[in-house]
Amino acid sequence: MFQDFDEVNDPSKGRERVARLREWLAGNQLDGFVVPRSDEHQGEYVPACSERLKWLTGFSGSAGVAIVLANRAVIFVDGRYTLQVRDQSDPDVFTFESLIENPPPKWIKANLGKGARLAFDPWLHTIAEVEALTEAAGKVGAVLAPVEANPIDALWDSRPNPPLEPVEIHPIEFAGELARDKLARLAEAISGDGATHAVLTDPSSLAWAFNIRGADVPHTPLALGFAILAADGSHRLFIDKRKLPIKTKAYLTQLAELRPPSALEDEVASLARSGAKIALDPSLAAERLRMLVTGNGGDVVKAADPARIPRATKNGAEIAGARAAHRRDGAAVAKLLCWLDRKEPGSLDEIAVVRQLEEMRRVTGDETQMPLREVSFATIAGAGPNGAIIHYRVSSETNRRLGDGELFLLDSGGQYQDGTTDITRTVPIGPPTDEMRTRYTLVLKGVIEISMLRFPAGVRGADIDAVARLALWKAGLDYAHGTGHGVGSYLSVHEGPQRIAKTGVEKLLAGMILSNEPGYYKPGSYGIRLENLILVTPAEDLPGGDIAMHAFETLTLAPFDKRLLRTSLLTRDELHWLDEYHARVLREVGPMVGGEVLAWLEAATAPLPRDDKD
């Protein structure tokens, strides 16, 4: 199994651990310490040895930060985790704040006093984060103080060892471009930024640039490491050689000089002393790297990670792989939904569904010799009120039966060598209420409107986020998360920089894959989310138009539940889109299933009646 259902977070441990951290603060004449969720690579998924925020607070979400002062402790989370953090962290020890409405810099201005010294680990914060924190502290006369060693690492008894999972070569048939050609492109980009070198800190960029994959973090095939790329092509890769099989090591030796990760700091310092102009991405690179460059007389060139946009804009092989992976994944989801539809209310629990879906993904992949390598994230399987917890993670402790008259939200995905998938469907367990049907239809309208959108070059994710929310807004409803995130090619299911959200500032370019996932959540009752992955297609001229327009191609192939529809709320264009989409699902997925699954799929994708007045 790819998922652990027995993980238990004990909120009671927070009091003792915070007390020990406060003893360390007092002994070092410090007034507070910042504990982010991130590791040295600033990624969403971190190895067990880097789960410092979870160790301290009990909170296991993928985004958050804590600040511990002598007389108070606070955890900041975004809208996805407002319910989860209250279940996992002791409210008698921590107060809870919004990472969006009252982020740490704003909180610092209101809560730190003059002369206060707030410590932080410069390896765990980006350059941009530290700039914001420093400015906020300075406004009230406080000081941000970097530490040489993270105190939590010393306080953490039985801290896990760093991962040493083997690194494999990602075949050219899936990568679509040789690593040496990618590295040549990156070298040109570095020179174009006015730099002599660039430090790659994001393992996704390493994976893409060198055509390698690993297993150092959960659910995402990453090998942790760093690279220093040079404009002259003399690249260095900092990775533990114990993770490199003979074939992989020989392959990488042809692309870069291999160094241990422990040599990175000395190498950066040496380059700085030699007069190198070193590019660092302020939103990705650790503050520690900036300190090393400037502290040794070097110049920091603030520039975006040169691999981010090339990685996000998929090539022909990656797009073909994504389509193939989604057909197989659609067959697995169809089998699961058919199986679920035949079960009596109350006969299944959340874990049983997660296990069944994982097995169906395994079997579907094996039939085509493209097996499931991993799930792309811990499956969100929320029955009834658990579905209202946006990033709910089922455990043996929280496991709930799928009860009659409830909604069941299932958000899952697979990692296949040719593509990464992510799909959410919400289904009724027994007869749904009129309210459930209405709000489901409003969410689906958002999915369809994004799917039908045409837009000119230069449009950003922030420019179209409201399109998905409009039907909900008209009803006085909304959801506390972005509409869409980027998705990698057998890489992270949450890939940047592309996203559809109020904060999505990156232009949407042809070849980018994003999710399309509006939702609605009624705390204590139910949650609704519907998600397809979509591909930005090249801009094309429209008949009678003046400007070429991009569009979205829907990659995900699975029916929406018609029992939850109020077709009278859908426009003629929306009904047409839904029928066409369902016909395509049957056409592409139907040949991959048979028997009762095919019969179920035919019924689930049948055209909608046009005279439904509800």
Coordinates of C-alpha atoms in Angstrom, one line a residue:
M1 CA 0.0 0.0 0.0
F2 CA 1.1 3.5 -0.8
Q3 CA -0.7 5.2 2.1
D4 CA -0.4 4.9 5.8
F5 CA -3.8 5.0 7.6
D6 CA -2.4 4.4 11.1
E7 CA -0.7 7.8 11.4
V8 CA -1.8 9.4 14.7
N9 CA -1.0 13.0 15.6
D10 CA -1.1 13.5 19.3
P11 CA -1.9 17.1 20.2
S12 CA -0.9 16.6 23.8
K13 CA 2.8 16.4 22.8
G14 CA 2.8 20.0 21.7
R15 CA 2.9 21.5 25.2
E16 CA 6.1 19.6 26.3
R17 CA 7.8 20.3 23.0
V18 CA 7.0 24.0 22.9
A19 CA 8.3 24.1 26.5
R20 CA 11.6 22.6 25.5
L21 CA 11.9 25.0 22.6
R22 CA 11.3 27.9 25.0
E23 CA 14.1 26.7 27.2
W24 CA 16.4 26.8 24.2
L25 CA 15.3 30.3 23.4
A26 CA 15.9 31.6 26.9
G27 CA 19.3 29.9 27.0
N28 CA 20.3 31.7 23.7
Q29 CA 18.9 35.2 24.6
L30 CA 16.2 34.9 21.9
D31 CA 12.6 35.9 22.0
G32 CA 11.1 33.6 19.5
F33 CA 11.6 31.1 16.7
V34 CA 9.9 30.6 13.3
V35 CA 9.1 27.0 12.3
P36 CA 8.0 26.6 8.7
R37 CA 6.7 23.4 7.0
S38 CA 9.4 23.6 4.4
D39 CA 12.8 21.9 4.0
E40 CA 15.9 23.1 2.3
H41 CA 14.3 22.8 -1.1
Q42 CA 11.1 24.7 -0.2
G43 CA 8.9 21.9 -1.7
E44 CA 5.4 20.8 -0.8
Y45 CA 6.4 17.3 0.1
V46 CA 9.3 16.8 2.5
P47 CA 11.0 13.7 3.9
A48 CA 10.2 12.5 7.3
C49 CA 13.4 14.0 8.8
S50 CA 12.2 17.4 7.8
E51 CA 8.7 17.3 9.3
R52 CA 9.7 19.8 12.0
L53 CA 6.4 21.7 12.1
K54 CA 4.5 18.4 12.5
W55 CA 6.8 17.2 15.3
L56 CA 6.3 20.5 17.2
T57 CA 2.6 21.1 16.7
G58 CA 1.0 17.9 15.4
F59 CA -0.3 19.6 12.3
S60 CA 0.4 17.5 9.2
G61 CA -0.8 19.8 6.4
S62 CA 1.3 20.6 3.4
A63 CA 1.4 24.4 4.1
G64 CA 1.8 26.2 7.4
V65 CA 4.2 28.0 9.7
A66 CA 4.5 28.4 13.5
I67 CA 5.9 31.2 15.6
V68 CA 6.8 30.4 19.2
L69 CA 7.4 33.2 21.6
A70 CA 8.1 33.1 25.3
N71 CA 4.5 33.7 26.2
R72 CA 2.5 32.6 23.1
A73 CA 2.6 30.2 20.2
V74 CA 0.7 30.6 16.9
I75 CA 0.1 28.4 13.8
F76 CA -0.7 30.0 10.4
V77 CA -2.6 27.9 7.9
D78 CA -4.5 28.6 4.7
G79 CA -8.2 28.0 4.0
R80 CA -7.6 24.3 3.2
Y81 CA -6.6 23.5 6.8
T82 CA -8.7 25.7 9.1
L83 CA -10.6 22.6 10.4
Q84 CA -7.7 20.2 10.3
V85 CA -5.3 22.3 12.3
R86 CA -7.8 22.5 15.2
D87 CA -8.1 18.7 15.3
Q88 CA -4.3 18.1 15.2
S89 CA -2.9 20.9 17.4
D90 CA -3.6 21.7 21.1
P91 CA -5.7 24.9 21.3
D92 CA -4.5 25.4 24.8
V93 CA -0.9 25.8 23.5
F94 CA -1.4 27.3 20.0
T95 CA -3.6 30.0 18.6
F96 CA -4.6 29.7 15.0
E97 CA -4.2 32.4 12.3
S98 CA -4.9 32.7 8.6
L99 CA -1.8 32.4 6.4
I100 CA -3.7 34.6 3.9
E101 CA -5.5 37.2 5.9
N102 CA -3.0 37.6 8.7
P103 CA 0.3 36.2 7.5
P104 CA 3.5 36.1 9.6
P105 CA 4.8 39.5 8.5
K106 CA 1.5 41.2 9.4
W107 CA 1.3 39.3 12.7
I108 CA 4.9 40.3 13.6
K109 CA 4.1 44.0 13.2
A110 CA 1.3 43.6 15.7
N111 CA 2.9 41.2 18.2
L112 CA 6.6 41.8 18.4
G113 CA 8.1 44.5 20.6
K114 CA 11.0 46.8 20.2
G115 CA 14.3 45.0 20.6
A116 CA 12.8 41.5 20.2
R117 CA 15.1 38.9 18.5
L118 CA 13.1 36.4 16.4
A119 CA 15.3 33.5 15.3
F120 CA 14.9 31.5 12.1
D121 CA 16.8 28.8 10.2
P122 CA 18.0 30.4 6.9
W123 CA 18.0 27.1 5.1
L124 CA 14.2 26.8 5.6
H125 CA 13.1 30.2 4.3
T126 CA 13.3 31.7 0.9
I127 CA 15.0 34.9 0.1
A128 CA 11.7 36.6 -0.5
E129 CA 10.2 35.3 2.8
V130 CA 13.1 36.6 4.8
E131 CA 12.9 40.0 3.1
A132 CA 9.2 40.2 4.1
L133 CA 9.9 39.1 7.7
T134 CA 12.9 41.4 8.1
E135 CA 10.9 44.4 6.9
A136 CA 8.0 43.6 9.2
A137 CA 10.3 43.1 12.2
G138 CA 12.2 46.4 11.4
K139 CA 8.9 48.3 11.4
V140 CA 8.5 47.6 15.2
G141 CA 12.2 47.7 16.1
A142 CA 12.6 44.0 16.2
V143 CA 15.5 41.9 14.7
L144 CA 15.4 38.7 12.6
A145 CA 18.2 36.5 13.8
P146 CA 19.5 33.6 11.7
V147 CA 20.8 30.5 13.5
E148 CA 23.6 28.2 12.5
A149 CA 21.8 25.0 13.6
N150 CA 18.1 24.4 13.8
P151 CA 17.2 23.8 17.5
I152 CA 14.4 21.4 16.7
D153 CA 16.9 18.9 15.1
A154 CA 18.6 18.7 18.5
L155 CA 15.4 18.5 20.5
W156 CA 13.8 15.9 18.3
D157 CA 14.4 12.5 19.8
S158 CA 14.6 9.6 17.3
R159 CA 14.6 11.9 14.3
P160 CA 14.4 9.9 11.1
N161 CA 17.5 9.6 8.9
P162 CA 17.6 11.5 5.5
P163 CA 16.3 9.3 2.7
L164 CA 18.6 7.3 0.4
E165 CA 16.2 6.0 -2.2
P166 CA 17.7 5.0 -5.6
V167 CA 17.7 7.4 -8.5
E168 CA 16.6 6.2 -11.9
I169 CA 16.9 7.6 -15.4
H170 CA 13.7 8.9 -16.9
P171 CA 13.5 7.4 -20.4
I172 CA 13.6 9.8 -23.5
E173 CA 10.4 8.3 -24.8
F174 CA 8.6 10.0 -21.8
A175 CA 10.9 13.0 -21.3
G176 CA 10.8 14.0 -25.0
E177 CA 14.2 15.8 -24.9
L178 CA 17.7 14.7 -24.0
A179 CA 19.1 16.1 -20.7
R180 CA 22.2 17.5 -22.5
D181 CA 19.9 19.6 -24.7
K182 CA 17.9 20.8 -21.8
L183 CA 21.0 21.8 -19.9
A184 CA 22.3 23.7 -23.0
R185 CA 19.0 25.7 -23.0
L186 CA 19.4 26.4 -19.4
A187 CA 23.0 27.6 -19.8
E188 CA 21.8 30.1 -22.4
A189 CA 19.0 31.3 -20.1
I190 CA 21.5 31.8 -17.3
S191 CA 23.7 33.9 -19.5
G192 CA 20.6 35.9 -20.7
D193 CA 19.9 36.7 -17.0
G194 CA 23.3 38.3 -16.7
A195 CA 24.7 35.5 -14.5
T196 CA 27.6 33.2 -14.7
H197 CA 26.0 30.5 -12.6
A198 CA 22.6 29.5 -11.2
V199 CA 21.8 27.4 -8.2
L200 CA 18.9 25.0 -8.7
T201 CA 17.3 24.2 -5.3
D202 CA 14.0 22.7 -6.5
P203 CA 14.3 18.9 -6.9
S204 CA 11.6 19.1 -9.6
S205 CA 14.0 21.2 -11.7
L206 CA 16.8 18.7 -11.1
A207 CA 14.5 15.9 -12.1
W208 CA 13.4 17.7 -15.3
A209 CA 16.8 19.1 -16.3
F210 CA 18.8 15.8 -15.8
N211 CA 15.9 13.4 -16.8
I212 CA 16.0 11.6 -13.5
R213 CA 13.4 10.5 -11.0
G214 CA 13.7 9.3 -7.3
A215 CA 11.7 8.4 -4.3
D216 CA 13.0 10.7 -1.5
V217 CA 9.6 12.2 -0.6
P218 CA 6.1 10.8 -0.4
H219 CA 4.1 10.5 -3.6
T220 CA 6.4 12.6 -5.9
P221 CA 9.3 10.9 -7.7
L222 CA 12.0 13.3 -6.6
A223 CA 15.6 12.8 -5.7
L224 CA 16.7 15.5 -3.3
G225 CA 19.8 17.4 -4.2
F226 CA 21.1 20.7 -5.6
A227 CA 22.8 21.8 -8.8
I228 CA 25.0 24.7 -9.8
L229 CA 24.6 25.2 -13.5
A230 CA 27.1 27.4 -15.3
A231 CA 26.7 29.5 -18.4
D232 CA 29.8 27.9 -19.9
G233 CA 28.3 24.4 -19.4
S234 CA 30.5 23.3 -16.5
H235 CA 27.7 22.0 -14.3
R236 CA 27.9 20.5 -10.8
L237 CA 25.3 18.2 -9.3
F238 CA 25.2 17.8 -5.5
I239 CA 23.6 14.5 -4.7
D240 CA 24.4 11.6 -2.3
K241 CA 26.2 9.0 -4.4
R242 CA 24.8 6.3 -2.2
K243 CA 21.5 6.9 -4.1
L244 CA 23.0 6.3 -7.5
P245 CA 23.0 2.9 -9.1
I246 CA 26.0 2.2 -11.3
K247 CA 24.1 3.0 -14.5
T248 CA 22.6 6.2 -13.2
K249 CA 26.0 7.4 -11.8
A250 CA 27.6 6.7 -15.2
Y251 CA 24.8 8.6 -17.0
L252 CA 25.0 11.7 -14.7
T253 CA 28.8 11.8 -14.8
Q254 CA 28.5 12.6 -18.5
L255 CA 26.3 15.6 -17.7
A256 CA 27.9 17.2 -14.6
E257 CA 30.5 16.9 -12.0
L258 CA 29.1 14.9 -9.0
R259 CA 29.6 16.3 -5.5
P260 CA 28.1 15.4 -2.1
P261 CA 25.4 17.8 -0.8
S262 CA 27.7 18.7 2.1
A263 CA 30.0 20.4 -0.4
L264 CA 27.4 22.9 -1.6
E265 CA 28.1 25.7 0.9
D266 CA 31.8 25.7 0.2
E267 CA 31.3 25.6 -3.5
V268 CA 28.9 28.6 -3.4
A269 CA 31.3 30.5 -1.2
S270 CA 34.2 29.7 -3.5
L271 CA 32.4 30.9 -6.6
A272 CA 31.4 34.1 -4.8
R273 CA 35.0 34.8 -3.8
S274 CA 36.0 34.3 -7.5
G275 CA 33.7 37.0 -8.7
A276 CA 30.9 34.8 -10.0
K277 CA 27.5 36.3 -10.6
I278 CA 25.2 33.7 -9.1
A279 CA 21.5 33.6 -10.0
L280 CA 19.1 32.7 -7.2
D281 CA 15.3 32.5 -7.4
P282 CA 14.0 34.7 -4.6
S283 CA 10.8 32.6 -4.3
L284 CA 12.6 29.2 -4.2
A285 CA 16.2 29.6 -3.0
A286 CA 17.0 29.5 0.7
E287 CA 18.2 32.7 2.4
R288 CA 21.3 30.7 3.5
L289 CA 22.5 30.7 -0.2
R290 CA 22.1 34.5 -0.4
M291 CA 24.0 34.9 2.8
L292 CA 26.8 32.7 1.4
V293 CA 27.1 34.7 -1.8
T294 CA 27.0 38.2 -0.3
G295 CA 29.1 37.2 2.7
N296 CA 31.9 36.1 0.4
G297 CA 31.9 39.2 -1.8
G298 CA 29.8 37.8 -4.6
D299 CA 26.9 39.2 -6.6
V300 CA 23.4 37.7 -6.4
V301 CA 21.4 37.9 -9.6
K302 CA 17.7 37.7 -8.7
A303 CA 16.3 35.6 -11.5
A304 CA 13.6 32.9 -11.7
D305 CA 14.7 29.3 -11.7
P306 CA 15.5 28.8 -15.4
A307 CA 13.9 25.3 -15.5
R308 CA 10.5 26.4 -14.2
I309 CA 8.8 27.6 -17.4
P310 CA 10.4 24.9 -19.7
R311 CA 9.3 22.2 -17.2
A312 CA 5.8 23.7 -17.0
T313 CA 5.3 23.9 -20.8
K314 CA 5.1 20.2 -21.8
N315 CA 6.6 19.0 -25.0
G316 CA 4.9 16.6 -27.5
A317 CA 6.0 13.4 -25.7
E318 CA 4.9 14.6 -22.3
I319 CA 1.5 15.7 -23.7
A320 CA 1.0 12.3 -25.4
G321 CA 2.0 10.6 -22.2
A322 CA -0.5 12.7 -20.2
R323 CA -3.3 11.7 -22.5
A324 CA -2.5 8.1 -22.3
A325 CA -2.1 8.1 -18.5
H326 CA -5.5 9.8 -18.2
R327 CA -7.2 7.2 -20.4
R328 CA -5.9 4.4 -18.1
D329 CA -6.7 6.4 -15.0
G330 CA -10.2 7.1 -16.3
A331 CA -10.8 3.3 -16.7
A332 CA -9.7 2.8 -13.1
V333 CA -12.0 5.5 -11.8
A334 CA -14.9 4.1 -13.8
K335 CA -14.4 0.7 -12.3
L336 CA -14.3 2.3 -8.8
L337 CA -17.4 4.4 -9.3
C338 CA -19.3 1.4 -10.7
W339 CA -18.2 -0.7 -7.7
L340 CA -19.2 2.0 -5.3
D341 CA -22.6 2.5 -7.0
R342 CA -23.5 -1.1 -6.3
K343 CA -22.8 -1.0 -2.6
E344 CA -25.4 -0.4 0.0
P345 CA -25.2 2.8 2.1
G346 CA -23.3 2.2 5.3
S347 CA -21.6 -0.9 4.0
L348 CA -18.2 0.8 3.2
D349 CA -15.9 3.1 5.0
E350 CA -13.5 5.7 3.6
I351 CA -10.4 3.4 3.9
A352 CA -12.1 0.6 2.0
V353 CA -12.8 2.9 -0.9
V354 CA -9.2 4.3 -0.9
R355 CA -7.8 0.7 -1.0
Q356 CA -10.2 -0.4 -3.7
L357 CA -9.3 2.6 -5.9
E358 CA -5.6 2.0 -5.4
E359 CA -6.0 -1.6 -6.4
M360 CA -8.0 -0.7 -9.5
R361 CA -5.3 1.7 -10.6
R362 CA -2.7 -1.0 -10.1
V363 CA -4.6 -3.5 -12.2
T364 CA -5.5 -1.1 -15.0
G365 CA -1.8 0.0 -15.3
D366 CA -0.5 -3.6 -15.3
E367 CA -2.8 -4.5 -18.2
T368 CA -1.0 -2.0 -20.4
Q369 CA 2.5 -2.6 -19.1
M370 CA 2.5 0.9 -17.6
P371 CA 2.0 0.2 -13.9
L372 CA 1.0 2.6 -11.2
R373 CA 4.3 3.8 -9.6
E374 CA 2.7 5.6 -6.7
V375 CA -0.4 7.6 -5.8
S376 CA 0.2 11.3 -6.6
F377 CA -0.9 12.4 -3.2
A378 CA -2.6 10.9 -0.1
T379 CA -6.2 10.2 -1.3
I380 CA -8.8 12.5 0.1
A381 CA -11.9 10.4 0.8
G382 CA -14.4 12.4 2.8
A383 CA -17.8 11.0 3.7
G384 CA -20.4 13.4 5.0
P385 CA -18.8 16.1 7.3
N386 CA -15.3 14.8 6.5
G387 CA -15.8 16.0 2.9
A388 CA -16.0 19.6 4.3
I389 CA -12.4 19.3 5.4
I390 CA -10.8 20.6 2.2
H391 CA -7.6 18.6 2.5
Y392 CA -8.9 15.8 4.7
R393 CA -6.7 12.8 5.1
V394 CA -8.4 9.6 6.3
S395 CA -6.7 7.6 9.1
S396 CA -7.7 4.7 11.2
E397 CA -8.7 7.2 13.8
T398 CA -10.9 9.4 11.6
N399 CA -12.3 6.7 9.3
R400 CA -16.0 7.1 8.7
R401 CA -18.7 5.0 7.0
L402 CA -20.4 6.3 3.9
G403 CA -23.8 6.9 5.3
D404 CA -27.2 7.1 3.7
G405 CA -28.2 10.6 2.5
E406 CA -24.7 11.9 2.6
L407 CA -22.2 13.1 -0.1
F408 CA -18.8 11.4 -0.6
L409 CA -15.9 13.4 -1.9
L410 CA -13.1 11.4 -3.5
D411 CA -10.0 13.3 -4.6
S412 CA -7.2 11.1 -5.9
G413 CA -4.4 10.7 -8.5
G414 CA -1.8 8.4 -9.8
Q415 CA 1.9 8.6 -10.7
Y416 CA 2.6 6.8 -13.9
Q417 CA 5.9 6.9 -15.8
D418 CA 4.1 8.7 -18.7
G419 CA 2.0 11.1 -16.7
T420 CA 0.6 12.4 -13.4
T421 CA -3.1 12.4 -12.7
D422 CA -5.4 14.2 -10.3
I423 CA -9.2 13.9 -10.3
T424 CA -12.0 14.7 -7.9
R425 CA -15.6 13.4 -8.1
T426 CA -18.4 13.9 -5.5
V427 CA -21.1 11.2 -5.4
P428 CA -24.4 10.8 -3.4
I429 CA -24.7 7.9 -1.0
G430 CA -28.4 7.4 -1.1
P431 CA -30.9 10.1 -2.2
P432 CA -29.3 13.6 -2.1
T433 CA -31.2 16.7 -0.8
D434 CA -32.3 19.6 -3.1
E435 CA -29.6 21.8 -1.5
M436 CA -26.9 19.2 -2.4
R437 CA -28.1 19.0 -6.0
T438 CA -28.2 22.8 -6.4
R439 CA -24.8 23.4 -5.0
Y440 CA -23.3 20.5 -6.9
T441 CA -24.6 22.0 -10.1
L442 CA -23.3 25.4 -9.3
V443 CA -19.8 23.9 -8.8
L444 CA -20.1 22.0 -12.0
K445 CA -21.0 25.2 -13.9
G446 CA -17.6 26.6 -12.7
V447 CA -15.8 23.5 -14.1
I448 CA -17.6 23.8 -17.4
E449 CA -17.1 27.6 -17.8
I450 CA -13.4 27.2 -17.3
S451 CA -13.4 24.3 -19.8
M452 CA -15.1 26.3 -22.5
L453 CA -13.0 29.4 -22.0
R454 CA -11.1 31.0 -24.8
F455 CA -8.4 33.6 -23.9
P456 CA -5.7 35.6 -25.6
A457 CA -2.0 35.4 -25.0
G458 CA -0.8 37.0 -21.8
V459 CA -3.8 36.0 -19.7
R460 CA -2.8 34.9 -16.1
G461 CA -4.4 32.5 -13.8
A462 CA -5.6 35.4 -11.6
D463 CA -7.5 36.8 -14.6
I464 CA -9.8 33.8 -15.0
D465 CA -10.2 32.6 -11.4
A466 CA -13.5 34.4 -11.0
V467 CA -14.9 32.6 -14.0
A468 CA -15.1 29.4 -12.0
R469 CA -16.7 31.2 -9.0
L470 CA -19.3 33.3 -10.7
A471 CA -22.3 30.9 -10.4
L472 CA -21.4 30.3 -6.7
W473 CA -21.0 34.0 -6.1
K474 CA -24.4 34.7 -7.5
A475 CA -25.8 32.4 -4.9
G476 CA -23.8 33.9 -2.1
L477 CA -21.3 31.0 -2.0
D478 CA -17.6 30.6 -2.4
Y479 CA -14.6 28.3 -1.7
A480 CA -11.4 28.9 0.3
H481 CA -8.8 27.6 -2.1
G482 CA -7.5 28.3 -5.6
T483 CA -9.3 27.0 -8.7
G484 CA -6.4 25.3 -10.2
H485 CA -2.7 24.3 -9.7
G486 CA -0.1 23.2 -12.1
V487 CA 0.7 19.5 -12.7
G488 CA 4.0 18.0 -13.6
S489 CA 4.9 15.2 -16.0
Y490 CA 5.6 12.3 -13.7
L491 CA 6.6 14.9 -11.2
S492 CA 4.7 17.0 -8.6
V493 CA 1.0 16.9 -8.7
H494 CA 1.2 20.5 -7.5
E495 CA 3.6 22.1 -9.9
G496 CA 4.4 25.8 -10.2
P497 CA 4.5 28.5 -11.3
Q498 CA 1.2 28.1 -13.3
R499 CA -2.0 28.2 -11.3
I500 CA -5.6 29.5 -11.5
A501 CA -6.1 31.5 -8.4
K502 CA -6.4 35.0 -7.1
T503 CA -2.6 34.9 -6.7
G504 CA -1.9 33.3 -10.0
V505 CA 0.4 35.8 -11.6
E506 CA 2.1 33.6 -14.2
K507 CA 0.9 33.8 -17.8
L508 CA -0.8 30.7 -19.1
L509 CA 1.3 29.2 -21.9
A510 CA 0.6 26.5 -24.4
G511 CA 1.6 23.1 -23.0
M512 CA 0.9 24.0 -19.3
I513 CA -1.3 21.4 -17.5
L514 CA -3.5 22.7 -14.7
S515 CA -6.3 21.5 -12.5
N516 CA -9.8 22.9 -12.8
E517 CA -11.4 22.3 -9.4
P518 CA -14.0 24.6 -7.9
G519 CA -15.8 23.4 -4.8
Y520 CA -18.2 24.2 -2.0
Y521 CA -17.9 23.1 1.6
K522 CA -20.6 23.2 4.4
P523 CA -18.7 22.6 7.7
G524 CA -20.1 19.7 9.7
S525 CA -22.3 18.5 6.8
Y526 CA -20.7 17.9 3.4
G527 CA -18.2 19.0 0.8
I528 CA -18.4 19.2 -3.0
R529 CA -15.4 19.4 -5.3
L530 CA -15.2 18.5 -9.0
E531 CA -11.8 18.4 -10.7
N532 CA -10.5 17.7 -14.1
L533 CA -7.0 18.4 -15.4
I534 CA -6.8 20.7 -18.4
L535 CA -4.1 21.4 -21.0
V536 CA -3.5 24.9 -22.5
T537 CA -3.6 24.5 -26.2
P538 CA -1.8 26.8 -28.8
A539 CA -3.6 30.0 -29.7
E540 CA -5.7 29.7 -32.9
D541 CA -7.6 32.2 -35.0
L542 CA -11.4 32.1 -34.5
P543 CA -13.8 32.7 -37.4
G544 CA -14.5 36.4 -37.7
G545 CA -12.2 37.2 -34.8
D546 CA -9.2 39.6 -34.6
I547 CA -7.1 37.8 -32.0
A548 CA -5.8 34.3 -31.8
M549 CA -7.1 32.5 -28.7
H550 CA -5.9 29.8 -26.4
A551 CA -8.2 27.1 -25.2
F552 CA -8.2 24.3 -22.7
E553 CA -8.2 20.6 -23.6
T554 CA -9.7 18.5 -20.9
L555 CA -7.4 15.5 -20.1
T556 CA -9.4 13.8 -17.3
L557 CA -11.9 11.2 -18.4
A558 CA -14.6 10.2 -15.9
P559 CA -18.4 11.0 -15.8
F560 CA -20.0 13.5 -13.5
D561 CA -22.8 12.1 -11.3
K562 CA -26.1 13.0 -13.0
R563 CA -28.1 12.2 -9.9
L564 CA -26.7 15.4 -8.4
L565 CA -27.5 17.6 -11.4
R566 CA -30.2 20.2 -11.6
T567 CA -30.2 20.5 -15.4
S568 CA -32.5 23.5 -15.3
L569 CA -29.6 25.5 -13.8
L570 CA -27.3 24.7 -16.8
T571 CA -27.3 26.8 -19.9
R572 CA -27.7 25.3 -23.4
D573 CA -24.0 25.6 -24.0
E574 CA -23.2 24.0 -20.6
L575 CA -25.5 21.1 -21.4
H576 CA -23.9 20.7 -24.8
W577 CA -20.4 20.7 -23.3
L578 CA -21.4 18.1 -20.7
D579 CA -23.0 15.7 -23.3
E580 CA -20.0 16.1 -25.6
Y581 CA -17.6 15.4 -22.7
H582 CA -19.5 12.3 -21.6
A583 CA -19.6 11.0 -25.1
R584 CA -15.8 11.4 -25.3
V585 CA -15.4 9.6 -21.9
L586 CA -17.4 6.7 -23.3
R587 CA -15.5 6.7 -26.6
E588 CA -12.0 6.7 -25.0
V589 CA -12.6 4.8 -21.8
G590 CA -15.3 2.4 -22.9
P591 CA -12.9 0.1 -24.9
M592 CA -10.7 -0.3 -21.7
V593 CA -13.6 -1.7 -19.6
G594 CA -16.1 -4.4 -20.1
G595 CA -19.1 -6.2 -18.6
E596 CA -21.0 -4.5 -15.9
V597 CA -18.5 -1.6 -15.8
L598 CA -19.1 -0.8 -19.5
A599 CA -22.9 -1.0 -18.9
W600 CA -22.6 1.3 -16.0
L601 CA -20.4 3.7 -18.0
E602 CA -22.9 3.8 -20.9
A603 CA -25.7 4.8 -18.5
A604 CA -23.5 7.3 -16.7
T605 CA -22.5 9.0 -19.9
A606 CA -25.9 8.9 -21.7
P607 CA -27.2 12.3 -23.0
L608 CA -29.1 14.4 -20.6
P609 CA -32.8 15.1 -21.1
R610 CA -33.6 18.6 -22.3
D611 CA -37.0 18.9 -20.7
D612 CA -35.9 18.4 -17.0
K613 CA -37.7 21.1 -15.0
D614 CA -36.6 19.7 -11.6

